[in-house]
């Protein structure tokens, strides 16, 4: 609980435009994931900020399993 709020708080002061978001719950029901679309120019900076803040960023293979 509160994972999305924590992730967005990390980005709040970064001046990042979030184009859209999608939320998913894994088939097992034990894991949730959020896709956050940002401009390509901000992608690496946003990924680093989220990872440094403790977010688990999914690989393509992990995302395909959801």
mmCIF file of N, CA and C in Angstrom:
data_model
loop_
_atom_site.group_PDB
_atom_site.id
_atom_site.type_symbol
_atom_site.label_atom_id
_atom_site.label_comp_id
_atom_site.label_asym_id
_atom_site.label_seq_id
_atom_site.Cartn_x
_atom_site.Cartn_y
_atom_site.Cartn_z
ATOM 1 N N UNK A 1 0.819 -1.200 0.000
ATOM 2 C CA UNK A 1 0.000 0.000 0.000
ATOM 3 C C UNK A 1 0.861 1.263 0.000
ATOM 4 N N UNK A 2 0.469 2.221 -0.786
ATOM 5 C CA UNK A 2 1.187 3.488 -0.826
ATOM 6 C C UNK A 2 2.326 3.545 -1.812
ATOM 7 N N UNK A 3 2.534 2.459 -2.565
ATOM 8 C CA UNK A 3 3.651 2.412 -3.504
ATOM 9 C C UNK A 3 3.556 3.463 -4.600
ATOM 10 N N UNK A 4 2.376 3.664 -5.143
ATOM 11 C CA UNK A 4 2.217 4.662 -6.198
ATOM 12 C C UNK A 4 2.469 6.055 -5.645
ATOM 13 N N UNK A 5 1.943 6.312 -4.474
ATOM 14 C CA UNK A 5 2.152 7.618 -3.849
ATOM 15 C C UNK A 5 3.640 7.881 -3.633
ATOM 16 N N UNK A 6 4.357 6.867 -3.177
ATOM 17 C CA UNK A 6 5.802 7.013 -2.946
ATOM 18 C C UNK A 6 6.536 7.298 -4.248
ATOM 19 N N UNK A 7 6.169 6.573 -5.306
ATOM 20 C CA UNK A 7 6.821 6.770 -6.605
ATOM 21 C C UNK A 7 6.549 8.172 -7.140
ATOM 22 N N UNK A 8 5.320 8.612 -7.037
ATOM 23 C CA UNK A 8 4.979 9.947 -7.541
ATOM 24 C C UNK A 8 5.635 11.039 -6.706
ATOM 25 N N UNK A 9 5.788 10.797 -5.408
ATOM 26 C CA UNK A 9 6.463 11.772 -4.552
ATOM 27 C C UNK A 9 7.917 11.947 -4.979
ATOM 28 N N UNK A 10 8.557 10.858 -5.416
ATOM 29 C CA UNK A 10 9.936 10.950 -5.901
ATOM 30 C C UNK A 10 10.039 11.856 -7.125
ATOM 31 N N UNK A 11 9.002 11.862 -7.937
ATOM 32 C CA UNK A 11 9.016 12.628 -9.187
ATOM 33 C C UNK A 11 8.435 14.032 -9.048
ATOM 34 N N UNK A 12 7.778 14.307 -7.939
ATOM 35 C CA UNK A 12 7.048 15.566 -7.775
ATOM 36 C C UNK A 12 7.916 16.798 -7.999
ATOM 37 N N UNK A 13 9.124 16.788 -7.518
ATOM 38 C CA UNK A 13 9.983 17.958 -7.653
ATOM 39 C C UNK A 13 10.867 17.949 -8.874
ATOM 40 N N UNK A 14 10.690 16.969 -9.743
ATOM 41 C CA UNK A 14 11.569 16.816 -10.907
ATOM 42 C C UNK A 14 11.075 17.534 -12.161
ATOM 43 N N UNK A 15 9.865 18.057 -12.125
ATOM 44 C CA UNK A 15 9.335 18.747 -13.299
ATOM 45 C C UNK A 15 9.077 17.809 -14.465
ATOM 46 N N UNK A 16 8.688 16.577 -14.161
ATOM 47 C CA UNK A 16 8.453 15.563 -15.187
ATOM 48 C C UNK A 16 6.993 15.575 -15.595
ATOM 49 N N UNK A 17 6.743 15.555 -16.887
ATOM 50 C CA UNK A 17 5.390 15.449 -17.408
ATOM 51 C C UNK A 17 5.053 13.972 -17.554
ATOM 52 N N UNK A 18 4.040 13.501 -16.817
ATOM 53 C CA UNK A 18 3.577 12.127 -16.954
ATOM 54 C C UNK A 18 2.467 12.124 -17.990
ATOM 55 N N UNK A 19 2.706 11.439 -19.104
ATOM 56 C CA UNK A 19 1.733 11.399 -20.198
ATOM 57 C C UNK A 19 0.529 10.543 -19.837
ATOM 58 N N UNK A 20 0.793 9.366 -19.247
ATOM 59 C CA UNK A 20 -0.273 8.483 -18.794
ATOM 60 C C UNK A 20 0.304 7.421 -17.880
ATOM 61 N N UNK A 21 -0.588 6.699 -17.191
ATOM 62 C CA UNK A 21 -0.190 5.597 -16.318
ATOM 63 C C UNK A 21 -1.199 4.466 -16.476
ATOM 64 N N UNK A 22 -0.702 3.242 -16.375
ATOM 65 C CA UNK A 22 -1.550 2.054 -16.344
ATOM 66 C C UNK A 22 -1.173 1.252 -15.113
ATOM 67 N N UNK A 23 -2.143 0.726 -14.409
ATOM 68 C CA UNK A 23 -1.881 -0.116 -13.248
ATOM 69 C C UNK A 23 -2.334 -1.545 -13.546
ATOM 70 N N UNK A 24 -1.554 -2.498 -13.055
ATOM 71 C CA UNK A 24 -1.837 -3.911 -13.267
ATOM 72 C C UNK A 24 -1.702 -4.647 -11.946
ATOM 73 N N UNK A 25 -2.480 -5.704 -11.790
ATOM 74 C CA UNK A 25 -2.303 -6.637 -10.682
ATOM 75 C C UNK A 25 -1.958 -7.971 -11.304
ATOM 76 N N UNK A 26 -0.892 -8.600 -10.806
ATOM 77 C CA UNK A 26 -0.454 -9.889 -11.342
ATOM 78 C C UNK A 26 -1.530 -10.946 -11.113
ATOM 79 N N UNK A 27 -1.501 -11.971 -11.934
ATOM 80 C CA UNK A 27 -2.484 -13.047 -11.841
ATOM 81 C C UNK A 27 -2.521 -13.627 -10.430
ATOM 82 N N UNK A 28 -1.378 -13.715 -9.787
ATOM 83 C CA UNK A 28 -1.321 -14.262 -8.430
ATOM 84 C C UNK A 28 -2.059 -13.379 -7.424
ATOM 85 N N UNK A 29 -2.226 -12.106 -7.762
ATOM 86 C CA UNK A 29 -2.881 -11.167 -6.862
ATOM 87 C C UNK A 29 -1.973 -10.623 -5.784
ATOM 88 N N UNK A 30 -0.702 -11.007 -5.794
ATOM 89 C CA UNK A 30 0.228 -10.588 -4.752
ATOM 90 C C UNK A 30 1.148 -9.443 -5.180
ATOM 91 N N UNK A 31 1.106 -9.091 -6.437
ATOM 92 C CA UNK A 31 2.015 -8.071 -6.953
ATOM 93 C C UNK A 31 1.246 -7.093 -7.830
ATOM 94 N N UNK A 32 1.560 -5.828 -7.679
ATOM 95 C CA UNK A 32 0.978 -4.797 -8.536
ATOM 96 C C UNK A 32 2.110 -4.101 -9.277
ATOM 97 N N UNK A 33 1.798 -3.581 -10.442
ATOM 98 C CA UNK A 33 2.785 -2.842 -11.227
ATOM 99 C C UNK A 33 2.097 -1.643 -11.853
ATOM 100 N N UNK A 34 2.876 -0.601 -12.070
ATOM 101 C CA UNK A 34 2.364 0.607 -12.713
ATOM 102 C C UNK A 34 3.311 0.970 -13.843
ATOM 103 N N UNK A 35 2.736 1.218 -15.009
ATOM 104 C CA UNK A 35 3.497 1.727 -16.147
ATOM 105 C C UNK A 35 3.311 3.236 -16.152
ATOM 106 N N UNK A 36 4.409 3.946 -16.105
ATOM 107 C CA UNK A 36 4.364 5.410 -16.126
ATOM 108 C C UNK A 36 5.038 5.867 -17.409
ATOM 109 N N UNK A 37 4.286 6.532 -18.270
ATOM 110 C CA UNK A 37 4.818 7.008 -19.550
ATOM 111 C C UNK A 37 5.269 8.446 -19.387
ATOM 112 N N UNK A 38 6.533 8.677 -19.664
ATOM 113 C CA UNK A 38 7.108 10.022 -19.632
ATOM 114 C C UNK A 38 7.748 10.291 -20.979
ATOM 115 N N UNK A 39 8.018 11.538 -21.306
ATOM 116 C CA UNK A 39 8.685 11.839 -22.571
ATOM 117 C C UNK A 39 10.023 11.101 -22.671
ATOM 118 N N UNK A 40 10.366 10.667 -23.871
ATOM 119 C CA UNK A 40 11.615 9.930 -24.101
ATOM 120 C C UNK A 40 12.821 10.669 -23.536
ATOM 121 N N UNK A 41 12.817 11.974 -23.628
ATOM 122 C CA UNK A 41 13.961 12.770 -23.153
ATOM 123 C C UNK A 41 14.143 12.655 -21.637
ATOM 124 N N UNK A 42 13.083 12.303 -20.909
ATOM 125 C CA UNK A 42 13.140 12.201 -19.446
ATOM 126 C C UNK A 42 13.268 10.765 -18.952
ATOM 127 N N UNK A 43 13.154 9.788 -19.842
ATOM 128 C CA UNK A 43 13.047 8.390 -19.439
ATOM 129 C C UNK A 43 14.204 7.915 -18.557
ATOM 130 N N UNK A 44 15.427 8.131 -18.970
ATOM 131 C CA UNK A 44 16.577 7.652 -18.196
ATOM 132 C C UNK A 44 16.667 8.341 -16.836
ATOM 133 N N UNK A 45 16.392 9.629 -16.815
ATOM 134 C CA UNK A 45 16.439 10.390 -15.554
ATOM 135 C C UNK A 45 15.362 9.896 -14.592
ATOM 136 N N UNK A 46 14.153 9.646 -15.114
ATOM 137 C CA UNK A 46 13.049 9.162 -14.287
ATOM 138 C C UNK A 46 13.347 7.751 -13.782
ATOM 139 N N UNK A 47 13.856 6.889 -14.642
ATOM 140 C CA UNK A 47 14.180 5.522 -14.231
ATOM 141 C C UNK A 47 15.221 5.530 -13.116
ATOM 142 N N UNK A 48 16.231 6.365 -13.249
ATOM 143 C CA UNK A 48 17.271 6.447 -12.220
ATOM 144 C C UNK A 48 16.691 6.967 -10.904
ATOM 145 N N UNK A 49 15.862 7.995 -10.991
ATOM 146 C CA UNK A 49 15.265 8.573 -9.784
ATOM 147 C C UNK A 49 14.405 7.542 -9.059
ATOM 148 N N UNK A 50 13.603 6.791 -9.805
ATOM 149 C CA UNK A 50 12.753 5.772 -9.199
ATOM 150 C C UNK A 50 13.585 4.637 -8.603
ATOM 151 N N UNK A 51 14.586 4.179 -9.343
ATOM 152 C CA UNK A 51 15.445 3.092 -8.856
ATOM 153 C C UNK A 51 16.211 3.531 -7.609
ATOM 154 N N UNK A 52 16.753 4.734 -7.633
ATOM 155 C CA UNK A 52 17.484 5.252 -6.470
ATOM 156 C C UNK A 52 16.566 5.390 -5.253
ATOM 157 N N UNK A 53 15.271 5.601 -5.510
ATOM 158 C CA UNK A 53 14.298 5.741 -4.434
ATOM 159 C C UNK A 53 13.741 4.411 -3.943
ATOM 160 N N UNK A 54 14.237 3.320 -4.513
ATOM 161 C CA UNK A 54 13.826 2.007 -4.045
ATOM 162 C C UNK A 54 12.773 1.301 -4.878
ATOM 163 N N UNK A 55 12.345 1.904 -5.972
ATOM 164 C CA UNK A 55 11.355 1.249 -6.834
ATOM 165 C C UNK A 55 12.014 0.110 -7.600
ATOM 166 N N UNK A 56 11.276 -0.967 -7.791
ATOM 167 C CA UNK A 56 11.758 -2.081 -8.606
ATOM 168 C C UNK A 56 11.284 -1.841 -10.033
ATOM 169 N N UNK A 57 12.213 -1.638 -10.943
ATOM 170 C CA UNK A 57 11.864 -1.422 -12.341
ATOM 171 C C UNK A 57 11.862 -2.772 -13.048
ATOM 172 N N UNK A 58 10.770 -3.079 -13.730
ATOM 173 C CA UNK A 58 10.636 -4.370 -14.386
ATOM 174 C C UNK A 58 11.398 -4.413 -15.702
ATOM 175 N N UNK A 59 12.001 -5.547 -15.961
ATOM 176 C CA UNK A 59 12.591 -5.792 -17.277
ATOM 177 C C UNK A 59 11.443 -6.123 -18.233
ATOM 178 N N UNK A 60 11.718 -6.162 -19.516
ATOM 179 C CA UNK A 60 10.688 -6.547 -20.481
ATOM 180 C C UNK A 60 10.165 -7.950 -20.182
ATOM 181 N N UNK A 61 11.071 -8.861 -19.810
ATOM 182 C CA UNK A 61 10.666 -10.235 -19.511
ATOM 183 C C UNK A 61 9.769 -10.286 -18.287
ATOM 184 N N UNK A 62 10.068 -9.519 -17.255
ATOM 185 C CA UNK A 62 9.230 -9.488 -16.052
ATOM 186 C C UNK A 62 7.865 -8.898 -16.357
ATOM 187 N N UNK A 63 7.831 -7.842 -17.148
ATOM 188 C CA UNK A 63 6.564 -7.199 -17.492
ATOM 189 C C UNK A 63 5.684 -8.124 -18.319
ATOM 190 N N UNK A 64 6.289 -8.937 -19.161
ATOM 191 C CA UNK A 64 5.520 -9.853 -19.999
ATOM 192 C C UNK A 64 4.821 -10.928 -19.179
ATOM 193 N N UNK A 65 5.285 -11.202 -17.971
ATOM 194 C CA UNK A 65 4.702 -12.229 -17.122
ATOM 195 C C UNK A 65 3.496 -11.737 -16.334
ATOM 196 N N UNK A 66 3.240 -10.442 -16.355
ATOM 197 C CA UNK A 66 2.119 -9.891 -15.584
ATOM 198 C C UNK A 66 0.807 -10.162 -16.308
#
